[in-house]
């Protein structure tokens, strides 16, 4: 990282002084069940405070799209890596077993380690792989909708549990060759580990995350050991072969493959499950958009992109400054943390005019999959699942309605719907 480089100034420094109590109040409301049900007005208030807002606990909240994009793409901003976590001496969340375990996953690595591991998986969801997966995703989506119809009958059934939660685990499980009887366990462990990646987890949540991470390690190291003993032409055996060529130490190779398999599963489940339910919820609140899309099925992929923009499942990612610099005109000291508020940034009116309108005809621009070197490797798979499910719902369930508002978990970074009753007739 060159200290010669000129800092990038995105916008003039704000002239107003921000009262930290109003930021605390906004974040508390955002973390509540009611705030999660309707975060857009809260994001609008946060953005009014500026593109880069001091966080009450130190560091900054980045709400503007251009500033978020700069943080995600510039090599001056680093993922919260092992070295950074080790420097946090307040006995905090960063020394918990779950934090230590996650520090070896892609999302917590910086170059050159990140480059090496990311290259080892290359473009795992290339066009050929996605097209090969499509018939399975279609078959699973249809079976899940059959189950939903059967459970709902003339009353209602829980879309989140019966469909939103199931399609991602069945898809990634099929792709990795995992036994279906393990899916419930993997879902439960994934939900609990997410607290270790939350913005402000409680002690109780961190303990749950620690337990879950132990379960995930046990599960995925056993899986890697089985593939090592009996390799095939599956994805994990392929990663083992790739790592054997890269890493002379077999234990290290196995450890890397464990980390990849575990992280790909948790990264895909927590996000896509939420997205599939919020997609249905969003269309339910915008019946005219839904009717238009039914009449214009060729616009499906475009509509899915607007779904990703409008309400992404990950609303916050975090980086620290690799050197002293300016962001949005605000001086930031080396080591200080910024939280890129992806959900807020997607509604930045300088990026999208009339940003709070859900409009499936627009060419949506968003940073829901992040940006730069950590850009989501599963974006293609997530788009495939969302597109297949939306097409099937529009075709098979024109009368689908959400009969009561979804139940939200009180979170900040990883949105989660736990229940969403729907009727189908
Ligand atoms: C709706 C679905 C999804 C969304 C919105 C999403 C979003 C994201 C975001 C925002 C990041 C960047 C995090 C950061 O910069 O700190 C990311 C990274 C990642 N995602 Fe996804 N994701 C989704 C689905 C998936 C799926 C299906 C997979 C795999 C099958 C996956 C695997 C990953 C991995 C491995 C990374 C880390 C990449 C790296 O650090 O180099 N994601 N995702």
Coordinates of C-alpha atoms and ligand atoms in Angstrom, one line a residue:
X1 CA 0.0 0.0 0.0
X2 CA 1.6 3.2 -1.1
X3 CA 1.5 6.1 1.4
X4 CA 2.2 8.4 -1.6
X5 CA -1.2 7.9 -3.2
X6 CA -3.5 10.9 -3.0
X7 CA -6.6 10.3 -1.0
X8 CA -9.9 10.1 -2.9
X9 CA -12.3 12.8 -1.9
X10 CA -15.9 11.8 -2.8
X11 CA -17.9 14.8 -1.6
X12 CA -17.3 17.9 0.5
X13 CA -16.9 17.4 4.2
X14 CA -20.3 17.8 5.9
X15 CA -20.7 21.1 7.8
X16 CA -23.3 19.9 10.3
X17 CA -22.2 18.3 13.6
X18 CA -23.8 14.9 14.1
X19 CA -25.3 14.2 17.5
X20 CA -24.2 10.7 18.4
X21 CA -27.4 10.2 20.4
X22 CA -29.5 10.5 17.2
X23 CA -27.3 7.9 15.5
X24 CA -27.7 5.5 18.5
X25 CA -31.5 6.1 18.4
X26 CA -31.6 5.4 14.7
X27 CA -29.5 2.2 15.0
X28 CA -31.6 0.9 17.9
X29 CA -34.7 1.4 15.8
X30 CA -33.1 -0.3 12.8
X31 CA -32.1 -3.3 15.0
X32 CA -35.7 -3.7 16.3
X33 CA -38.2 -6.0 14.7
X34 CA -40.2 -3.0 13.5
X35 CA -37.1 -1.4 12.0
X36 CA -36.2 -4.6 10.1
X37 CA -39.8 -4.7 8.8
X38 CA -39.4 -1.2 7.3
X39 CA -35.8 0.0 7.2
X40 CA -36.0 2.4 4.3
X41 CA -37.2 5.5 6.2
X42 CA -34.4 4.9 8.8
X43 CA -31.8 4.6 6.1
X44 CA -33.1 7.9 4.6
X45 CA -32.6 9.6 7.9
X46 CA -29.1 8.1 8.3
X47 CA -28.1 9.2 4.8
X48 CA -29.3 12.7 5.5
X49 CA -26.6 12.8 8.2
X50 CA -24.0 12.4 5.4
X51 CA -22.2 9.9 3.3
X52 CA -19.8 9.1 6.2
X53 CA -21.4 9.2 9.7
X54 CA -19.4 8.7 12.9
X55 CA -20.5 5.4 14.6
X56 CA -21.3 5.8 18.3
X57 CA -18.8 3.0 19.2
X58 CA -16.0 4.5 17.1
X59 CA -15.4 4.2 13.4
X60 CA -17.9 5.2 10.8
X61 CA -21.1 4.2 9.0
X62 CA -20.8 4.7 5.2
X63 CA -24.2 5.4 3.8
X64 CA -23.5 6.9 0.3
X65 CA -23.2 4.6 -2.7
X66 CA -20.0 6.2 -4.1
X67 CA -18.2 6.2 -0.7
X68 CA -19.2 2.5 -0.2
X69 CA -18.0 1.6 -3.6
X70 CA -14.7 3.3 -3.0
X71 CA -14.2 1.4 0.3
X72 CA -15.1 -2.0 -1.4
X73 CA -12.9 -1.5 -4.4
X74 CA -9.8 0.4 -3.1
X75 CA -6.8 -1.6 -1.9
X76 CA -6.5 1.0 0.9
X77 CA -9.4 -0.7 2.7
X78 CA -8.8 -4.1 4.3
X79 CA -11.0 -6.9 5.5
X80 CA -11.0 -7.5 9.3
X81 CA -8.1 -10.0 9.1
X82 CA -6.2 -12.0 11.8
X83 CA -3.8 -9.2 12.4
X84 CA -6.5 -6.6 13.0
X85 CA -8.5 -8.9 15.3
X86 CA -5.4 -9.7 17.3
X87 CA -4.9 -5.9 17.9
X88 CA -8.4 -5.6 19.6
X89 CA -7.4 -5.9 23.2
X90 CA -10.7 -5.2 24.9
X91 CA -11.4 -8.9 25.4
X92 CA -14.2 -8.4 22.9
X93 CA -16.0 -10.4 20.4
X94 CA -12.9 -10.6 18.2
X95 CA -11.2 -13.2 20.4
X96 CA -14.2 -15.6 20.6
X97 CA -13.8 -19.1 19.0
X98 CA -16.2 -18.2 16.3
X99 CA -14.3 -15.0 15.3
X100 CA -11.0 -17.0 15.3
X101 CA -12.5 -19.6 13.1
X102 CA -14.0 -17.1 10.7
X103 CA -10.7 -15.2 10.4
X104 CA -9.4 -17.9 8.1
X105 CA -12.3 -17.6 5.7
X106 CA -12.2 -15.7 2.4
X107 CA -14.1 -12.8 3.6
X108 CA -11.6 -12.1 6.4
X109 CA -8.5 -12.4 4.3
X110 CA -6.4 -9.8 2.5
X111 CA -4.0 -10.1 -0.3
X112 CA -1.8 -12.1 -0.9
X113 CA -3.5 -14.8 1.2
X114 CA -6.9 -13.9 -0.2
X115 CA -5.7 -13.9 -3.8
X116 CA -4.2 -17.4 -3.4
X117 CA -7.4 -18.9 -1.9
X118 CA -9.8 -17.1 -4.2
X119 CA -7.8 -18.3 -7.3
X120 CA -7.9 -21.8 -6.1
X121 CA -11.7 -21.9 -6.6
X122 CA -11.5 -19.8 -9.7
X123 CA -14.9 -19.1 -11.3
X124 CA -16.8 -21.8 -9.5
X125 CA -20.2 -20.7 -10.9
X126 CA -19.4 -20.3 -14.5
X127 CA -22.1 -20.3 -17.1
X128 CA -21.7 -24.1 -17.7
X129 CA -22.0 -25.0 -14.0
X130 CA -25.0 -22.8 -13.6
X131 CA -26.8 -24.2 -16.6
X132 CA -26.1 -27.7 -15.4
X133 CA -27.6 -26.8 -12.0
X134 CA -30.7 -25.1 -13.5
X135 CA -32.8 -28.3 -13.9
X136 CA -32.2 -29.3 -10.3
X137 CA -33.1 -25.8 -9.0
X138 CA -36.3 -25.9 -11.1
X139 CA -37.2 -29.4 -9.9
X140 CA -36.6 -28.5 -6.3
X141 CA -38.5 -25.2 -6.6
X142 CA -41.5 -27.0 -8.1
X143 CA -41.4 -29.7 -5.4
X144 CA -41.3 -27.0 -2.7
X145 CA -44.2 -25.1 -4.2
X146 CA -46.2 -28.4 -4.3
X147 CA -45.5 -28.8 -0.6
X148 CA -46.5 -25.2 0.1
X149 CA -49.8 -25.7 -1.8
X150 CA -50.5 -28.9 0.1
X151 CA -49.8 -27.3 3.5
X152 CA -51.7 -24.1 2.7
X153 CA -54.9 -25.8 1.4
X154 CA -57.6 -23.2 1.8
X155 CA -55.8 -21.5 4.7
X156 CA -52.2 -20.5 4.9
X157 CA -48.7 -21.9 5.2
X158 CA -45.2 -20.6 6.1
X159 CA -43.4 -19.6 2.9
X160 CA -40.2 -18.8 4.8
X161 CA -39.9 -22.3 6.3
X162 CA -41.3 -24.3 3.5
X163 CA -39.7 -22.6 0.5
X164 CA -37.3 -19.7 1.3
X165 CA -35.2 -21.8 3.7
X166 CA -35.3 -25.0 1.7
X167 CA -34.3 -24.0 -1.9
X168 CA -30.8 -22.7 -1.0
X169 CA -29.8 -25.7 1.2
X170 CA -31.1 -28.2 -1.4
X171 CA -29.2 -26.4 -4.2
X172 CA -25.9 -26.0 -2.4
X173 CA -26.3 -29.4 -0.9
X174 CA -26.9 -31.0 -4.3
X175 CA -23.9 -29.1 -5.7
X176 CA -21.6 -30.3 -2.9
X177 CA -23.1 -33.7 -2.7
X178 CA -24.3 -33.4 0.9
X179 CA -26.9 -35.9 2.2
X180 CA -30.4 -34.3 2.5
X181 CA -30.8 -35.6 6.0
X182 CA -28.1 -33.1 7.0
X183 CA -29.9 -30.0 5.6
X184 CA -31.8 -29.1 8.8
X185 CA -28.6 -29.3 10.9
X186 CA -26.7 -27.1 8.4
X187 CA -29.5 -24.5 8.4
X188 CA -29.6 -24.4 12.2
X189 CA -25.8 -24.1 12.5
X190 CA -25.7 -21.4 9.8
X191 CA -28.3 -19.2 11.4
X192 CA -26.5 -19.3 14.7
X193 CA -23.0 -18.6 13.4
X194 CA -24.4 -15.5 11.6
X195 CA -24.3 -13.7 15.0
X196 CA -20.5 -13.8 14.9
X197 CA -20.8 -11.6 11.7
X198 CA -23.5 -9.3 13.1
X199 CA -22.8 -5.7 13.8
X200 CA -23.6 -5.5 17.5
X201 CA -24.0 -9.1 18.8
X202 CA -25.0 -9.8 22.4
X203 CA -22.9 -12.1 24.6
X204 CA -25.7 -14.7 24.4
X205 CA -25.6 -14.5 20.6
X206 CA -21.8 -14.9 20.5
X207 CA -22.0 -18.0 22.7
X208 CA -24.6 -19.5 20.3
X209 CA -22.3 -18.6 17.4
X210 CA -19.3 -20.3 19.1
X211 CA -21.3 -23.5 19.5
X212 CA -22.5 -23.4 15.9
X213 CA -19.0 -22.9 14.6
X214 CA -17.8 -25.9 16.5
X215 CA -20.6 -27.9 14.9
X216 CA -19.7 -26.6 11.5
X217 CA -16.0 -27.5 11.9
X218 CA -16.9 -31.0 13.0
X219 CA -19.2 -31.5 10.1
X220 CA -17.0 -30.1 7.4
X221 CA -13.7 -31.6 8.5
X222 CA -15.4 -35.0 8.6
X223 CA -16.8 -34.3 5.1
X224 CA -13.3 -33.4 3.8
X225 CA -11.8 -36.5 5.4
X226 CA -14.4 -38.7 3.7
X227 CA -13.6 -37.1 0.3
X228 CA -9.9 -37.5 1.0
X229 CA -10.3 -41.2 1.7
X230 CA -12.6 -41.8 -1.2
X231 CA -12.2 -39.1 -3.9
X232 CA -14.7 -38.8 -6.7
X233 CA -15.6 -36.3 -9.4
X234 CA -17.5 -34.0 -6.9
X235 CA -16.7 -30.4 -6.1
X236 CA -14.8 -31.0 -2.8
X237 CA -12.6 -33.8 -4.3
X238 CA -11.8 -31.3 -7.1
X239 CA -10.8 -28.7 -4.5
X240 CA -8.6 -31.3 -2.8
X241 CA -6.8 -32.1 -6.1
X242 CA -6.3 -28.3 -6.7
X243 CA -4.9 -27.8 -3.2
X244 CA -2.6 -30.8 -3.4
X245 CA -1.0 -29.1 -6.4
X246 CA -0.7 -25.8 -4.6
X247 CA 0.2 -26.9 -1.1
X248 CA 2.8 -29.5 -0.2
X249 CA 1.5 -29.9 3.3
X250 CA -1.5 -32.1 3.1
X251 CA -2.9 -31.1 6.4
X252 CA -2.9 -27.5 5.3
X253 CA -4.5 -28.4 2.0
X254 CA -7.3 -30.2 3.9
X255 CA -7.7 -27.2 6.3
X256 CA -8.1 -24.8 3.3
X257 CA -10.7 -27.1 1.7
X258 CA -12.5 -27.3 5.0
X259 CA -12.6 -23.6 5.3
X260 CA -13.8 -23.1 1.7
X261 CA -16.6 -25.7 1.9
X262 CA -17.8 -24.4 5.3
X263 CA -17.8 -20.8 4.2
X264 CA -19.5 -21.4 0.9
X265 CA -22.3 -23.1 2.7
X266 CA -22.8 -20.5 5.4
X267 CA -22.4 -17.6 2.9
X268 CA -25.0 -19.1 0.6
X269 CA -27.7 -20.2 3.0
X270 CA -28.0 -17.1 5.3
X271 CA -28.2 -14.8 2.3
X272 CA -30.3 -16.6 -0.3
X273 CA -32.9 -17.8 2.2
X274 CA -33.7 -14.3 3.2
X275 CA -33.6 -13.0 -0.3
X276 CA -36.2 -15.5 -1.5
X277 CA -38.6 -14.5 1.2
X278 CA -38.1 -10.8 0.9
X279 CA -38.6 -11.2 -2.9
X280 CA -42.1 -12.6 -2.4
X281 CA -42.8 -10.0 0.3
X282 CA -41.7 -7.1 -1.9
X283 CA -43.9 -8.3 -4.8
X284 CA -46.8 -8.7 -2.4
X285 CA -46.6 -5.0 -1.5
X286 CA -46.3 -4.0 -5.1
X287 CA -49.1 -5.9 -6.9
X288 CA -48.9 -3.7 -10.0
X289 CA -45.2 -4.6 -10.5
X290 CA -46.1 -8.2 -10.1
X291 CA -48.9 -8.0 -12.6
X292 CA -46.6 -6.2 -15.1
X293 CA -44.0 -8.9 -14.7
X294 CA -46.5 -11.7 -15.3
X295 CA -47.4 -10.0 -18.5
X296 CA -43.7 -9.4 -19.5
X297 CA -41.9 -12.6 -18.5
X298 CA -38.9 -11.7 -20.7
X299 CA -38.1 -9.0 -18.0
X300 CA -37.6 -11.6 -15.3
X301 CA -33.8 -11.3 -15.0
X302 CA -34.1 -7.5 -14.9
X303 CA -36.8 -7.7 -12.2
X304 CA -34.6 -10.0 -10.1
X305 CA -31.8 -7.4 -10.2
X306 CA -34.3 -4.8 -8.8
X307 CA -35.2 -7.2 -6.0
X308 CA -31.5 -7.4 -5.2
X309 CA -31.2 -3.6 -5.1
X310 CA -34.4 -2.9 -3.2
X311 CA -33.8 -5.2 -0.2
X312 CA -30.5 -7.1 -0.1
X313 CA -30.1 -9.8 2.6
X314 CA -26.7 -8.3 3.8
X315 CA -27.1 -4.7 4.9
X316 CA -23.6 -4.1 6.4
X317 CA -20.0 -5.2 5.6
X318 CA -17.0 -3.9 7.4
X319 CA -13.4 -2.8 6.5
X320 CA -10.5 -1.0 8.2
X321 CA -8.3 1.7 6.8
X322 CA -4.9 0.5 5.7
X323 CA -3.5 4.0 6.0
X324 CA -4.6 7.5 7.0
X325 CA -6.9 8.8 4.3
X326 CA -10.0 10.8 3.5
X327 CA -13.4 9.3 2.8
X328 CA -16.2 11.6 1.7
X329 CA -14.1 14.5 3.0
X330 CA -13.7 12.9 6.4
X331 CA -10.2 12.2 7.7
X332 CA -9.9 8.5 8.8
X333 CA -6.9 7.2 10.7
X334 CA -5.1 4.0 9.8
X335 CA -6.8 1.0 11.6
X336 CA -10.1 2.7 12.0
X337 CA -13.2 0.7 11.0
X338 CA -15.9 1.7 8.5
X339 CA -19.2 -0.1 8.0
X340 CA -20.5 0.0 4.5
X341 CA -24.3 0.2 4.7
X342 CA -25.2 -1.7 1.6
X343 CA -28.9 -1.5 2.2
X344 CA -28.7 2.3 2.6
X345 CA -26.3 2.8 -0.3
X346 CA -28.6 0.9 -2.7
X347 CA -31.2 3.7 -2.1
X348 CA -28.8 6.6 -2.6
X349 CA -30.8 9.0 -4.8
X350 CA -27.5 10.1 -6.5
X351 CA -27.3 6.5 -7.9
X352 CA -30.9 5.8 -8.5
X353 CA -33.5 8.5 -9.0
X354 CA -36.7 7.7 -7.1
X355 CA -34.7 5.1 -5.3
X356 CA -37.5 4.1 -2.8
X357 CA -39.8 3.0 -5.6
X358 CA -39.7 -0.7 -6.4
X359 CA -39.6 -0.6 -10.2
X360 CA -38.9 -3.8 -12.1
X361 CA -38.5 -1.9 -15.4
X362 CA -35.5 0.0 -14.3
X363 CA -31.9 -1.1 -14.9
X364 CA -31.1 -1.6 -11.2
X365 CA -27.6 -0.6 -10.0
X366 CA -26.6 -1.9 -6.6
X367 CA -23.8 -3.2 -4.4
X368 CA -25.7 -6.1 -2.8
X369 CA -23.0 -8.5 -3.8
X370 CA -20.2 -6.2 -2.5
X371 CA -17.5 -5.1 -4.8
X372 CA -13.8 -5.4 -5.5
X373 CA -11.8 -8.4 -4.6
X374 CA -14.4 -9.8 -2.2
X375 CA -17.2 -9.6 -4.7
X376 CA -19.6 -12.5 -4.0
X377 CA -18.5 -15.7 -5.7
X378 CA -22.1 -17.0 -5.5
X379 CA -23.8 -14.1 -7.2
X380 CA -24.7 -16.2 -10.3
X381 CA -26.1 -19.0 -8.1
X382 CA -28.2 -16.6 -6.1
X383 CA -29.5 -15.0 -9.3
X384 CA -30.4 -18.4 -10.7
X385 CA -32.3 -19.5 -7.6
X386 CA -34.2 -16.2 -7.3
X387 CA -35.1 -16.2 -11.1
X388 CA -36.2 -19.8 -11.1
X389 CA -38.4 -19.4 -8.0
X390 CA -39.9 -16.1 -9.1
X391 CA -40.8 -17.6 -12.5
X392 CA -42.4 -20.6 -10.9
X393 CA -44.4 -18.6 -8.4
X394 CA -45.7 -16.2 -11.1
X395 CA -46.7 -19.1 -13.3
X396 CA -48.1 -21.5 -10.8
X397 CA -49.3 -19.3 -7.9
X398 CA -50.9 -16.1 -9.4
X399 CA -53.1 -15.8 -6.2
X400 CA -50.2 -16.1 -3.7
X401 CA -50.6 -13.5 -1.0
X402 CA -48.7 -12.8 2.2
X403 CA -51.5 -13.0 4.8
X404 CA -49.7 -11.4 7.8
X405 CA -46.5 -9.3 7.9
X406 CA -43.3 -11.5 8.1
X407 CA -41.6 -12.0 11.4
X408 CA -38.2 -10.5 11.4
X409 CA -35.2 -11.2 13.6
X410 CA -33.8 -8.1 15.3
X411 CA -30.5 -7.9 13.4
X412 CA -28.5 -5.2 11.6
X413 CA -26.2 -6.8 9.1
X414 CA -27.8 -10.1 8.0
X415 CA -31.5 -9.7 7.6
X416 CA -33.6 -12.7 8.4
X417 CA -37.3 -13.5 8.1
X418 CA -38.3 -16.4 10.4
X419 CA -41.9 -16.7 9.4
X420 CA -44.1 -15.5 6.5
X421 CA -47.6 -17.0 6.2
X422 CA -49.0 -17.0 2.7
X423 CA -52.3 -18.2 1.1
X424 CA -52.2 -19.7 -2.3
X425 CA -55.8 -19.6 -3.5
Ligands
LIG1 C1 -28.7 -13.4 -2.1 C2 -27.6 -14.0 -2.1 C3 -26.3 -13.5 -1.8 C4 -25.9 -12.2 -1.4 C5 -26.7 -11.0 -1.4 C6 -24.5 -12.3 -1.1 C7 -23.7 -11.2 -0.8 C8 -22.3 -11.2 -0.6 C9 -21.5 -10.0 -0.2 C10 -22.1 -8.6 0.0 C11 -20.3 -10.4 -0.1 C12 -19.0 -9.6 0.2 C13 -18.8 -9.5 1.6 C14 -17.7 -8.5 2.0 O1 -17.3 -7.7 1.1 O2 -17.3 -8.4 3.1 C15 -20.2 -11.8 -0.4 C16 -19.1 -12.6 -0.4 C17 -19.1 -14.0 -0.6 N1 -20.2 -14.7 -1.0 FE1 -22.1 -14.1 -1.3 N2 -24.0 -13.5 -1.3 C18 -25.1 -14.3 -1.7 C19 -25.1 -15.6 -2.0 C20 -24.0 -16.4 -2.0 C21 -23.9 -17.8 -2.5 C22 -25.1 -18.5 -3.1 C23 -22.6 -18.2 -2.3 C24 -22.0 -19.5 -2.6 C25 -22.6 -20.6 -3.1 C26 -21.9 -17.1 -1.8 C27 -20.5 -17.1 -1.5 C28 -19.8 -16.0 -1.1 C29 -18.4 -16.1 -0.8 C30 -17.5 -17.4 -0.7 C31 -17.9 -14.8 -0.5 C32 -16.6 -14.3 -0.1 C33 -15.8 -13.8 -1.3 C34 -14.5 -13.2 -0.9 O3 -14.3 -12.8 0.2 O4 -13.6 -13.3 -1.8 N3 -22.7 -16.0 -1.6 N4 -21.5 -12.3 -0.7

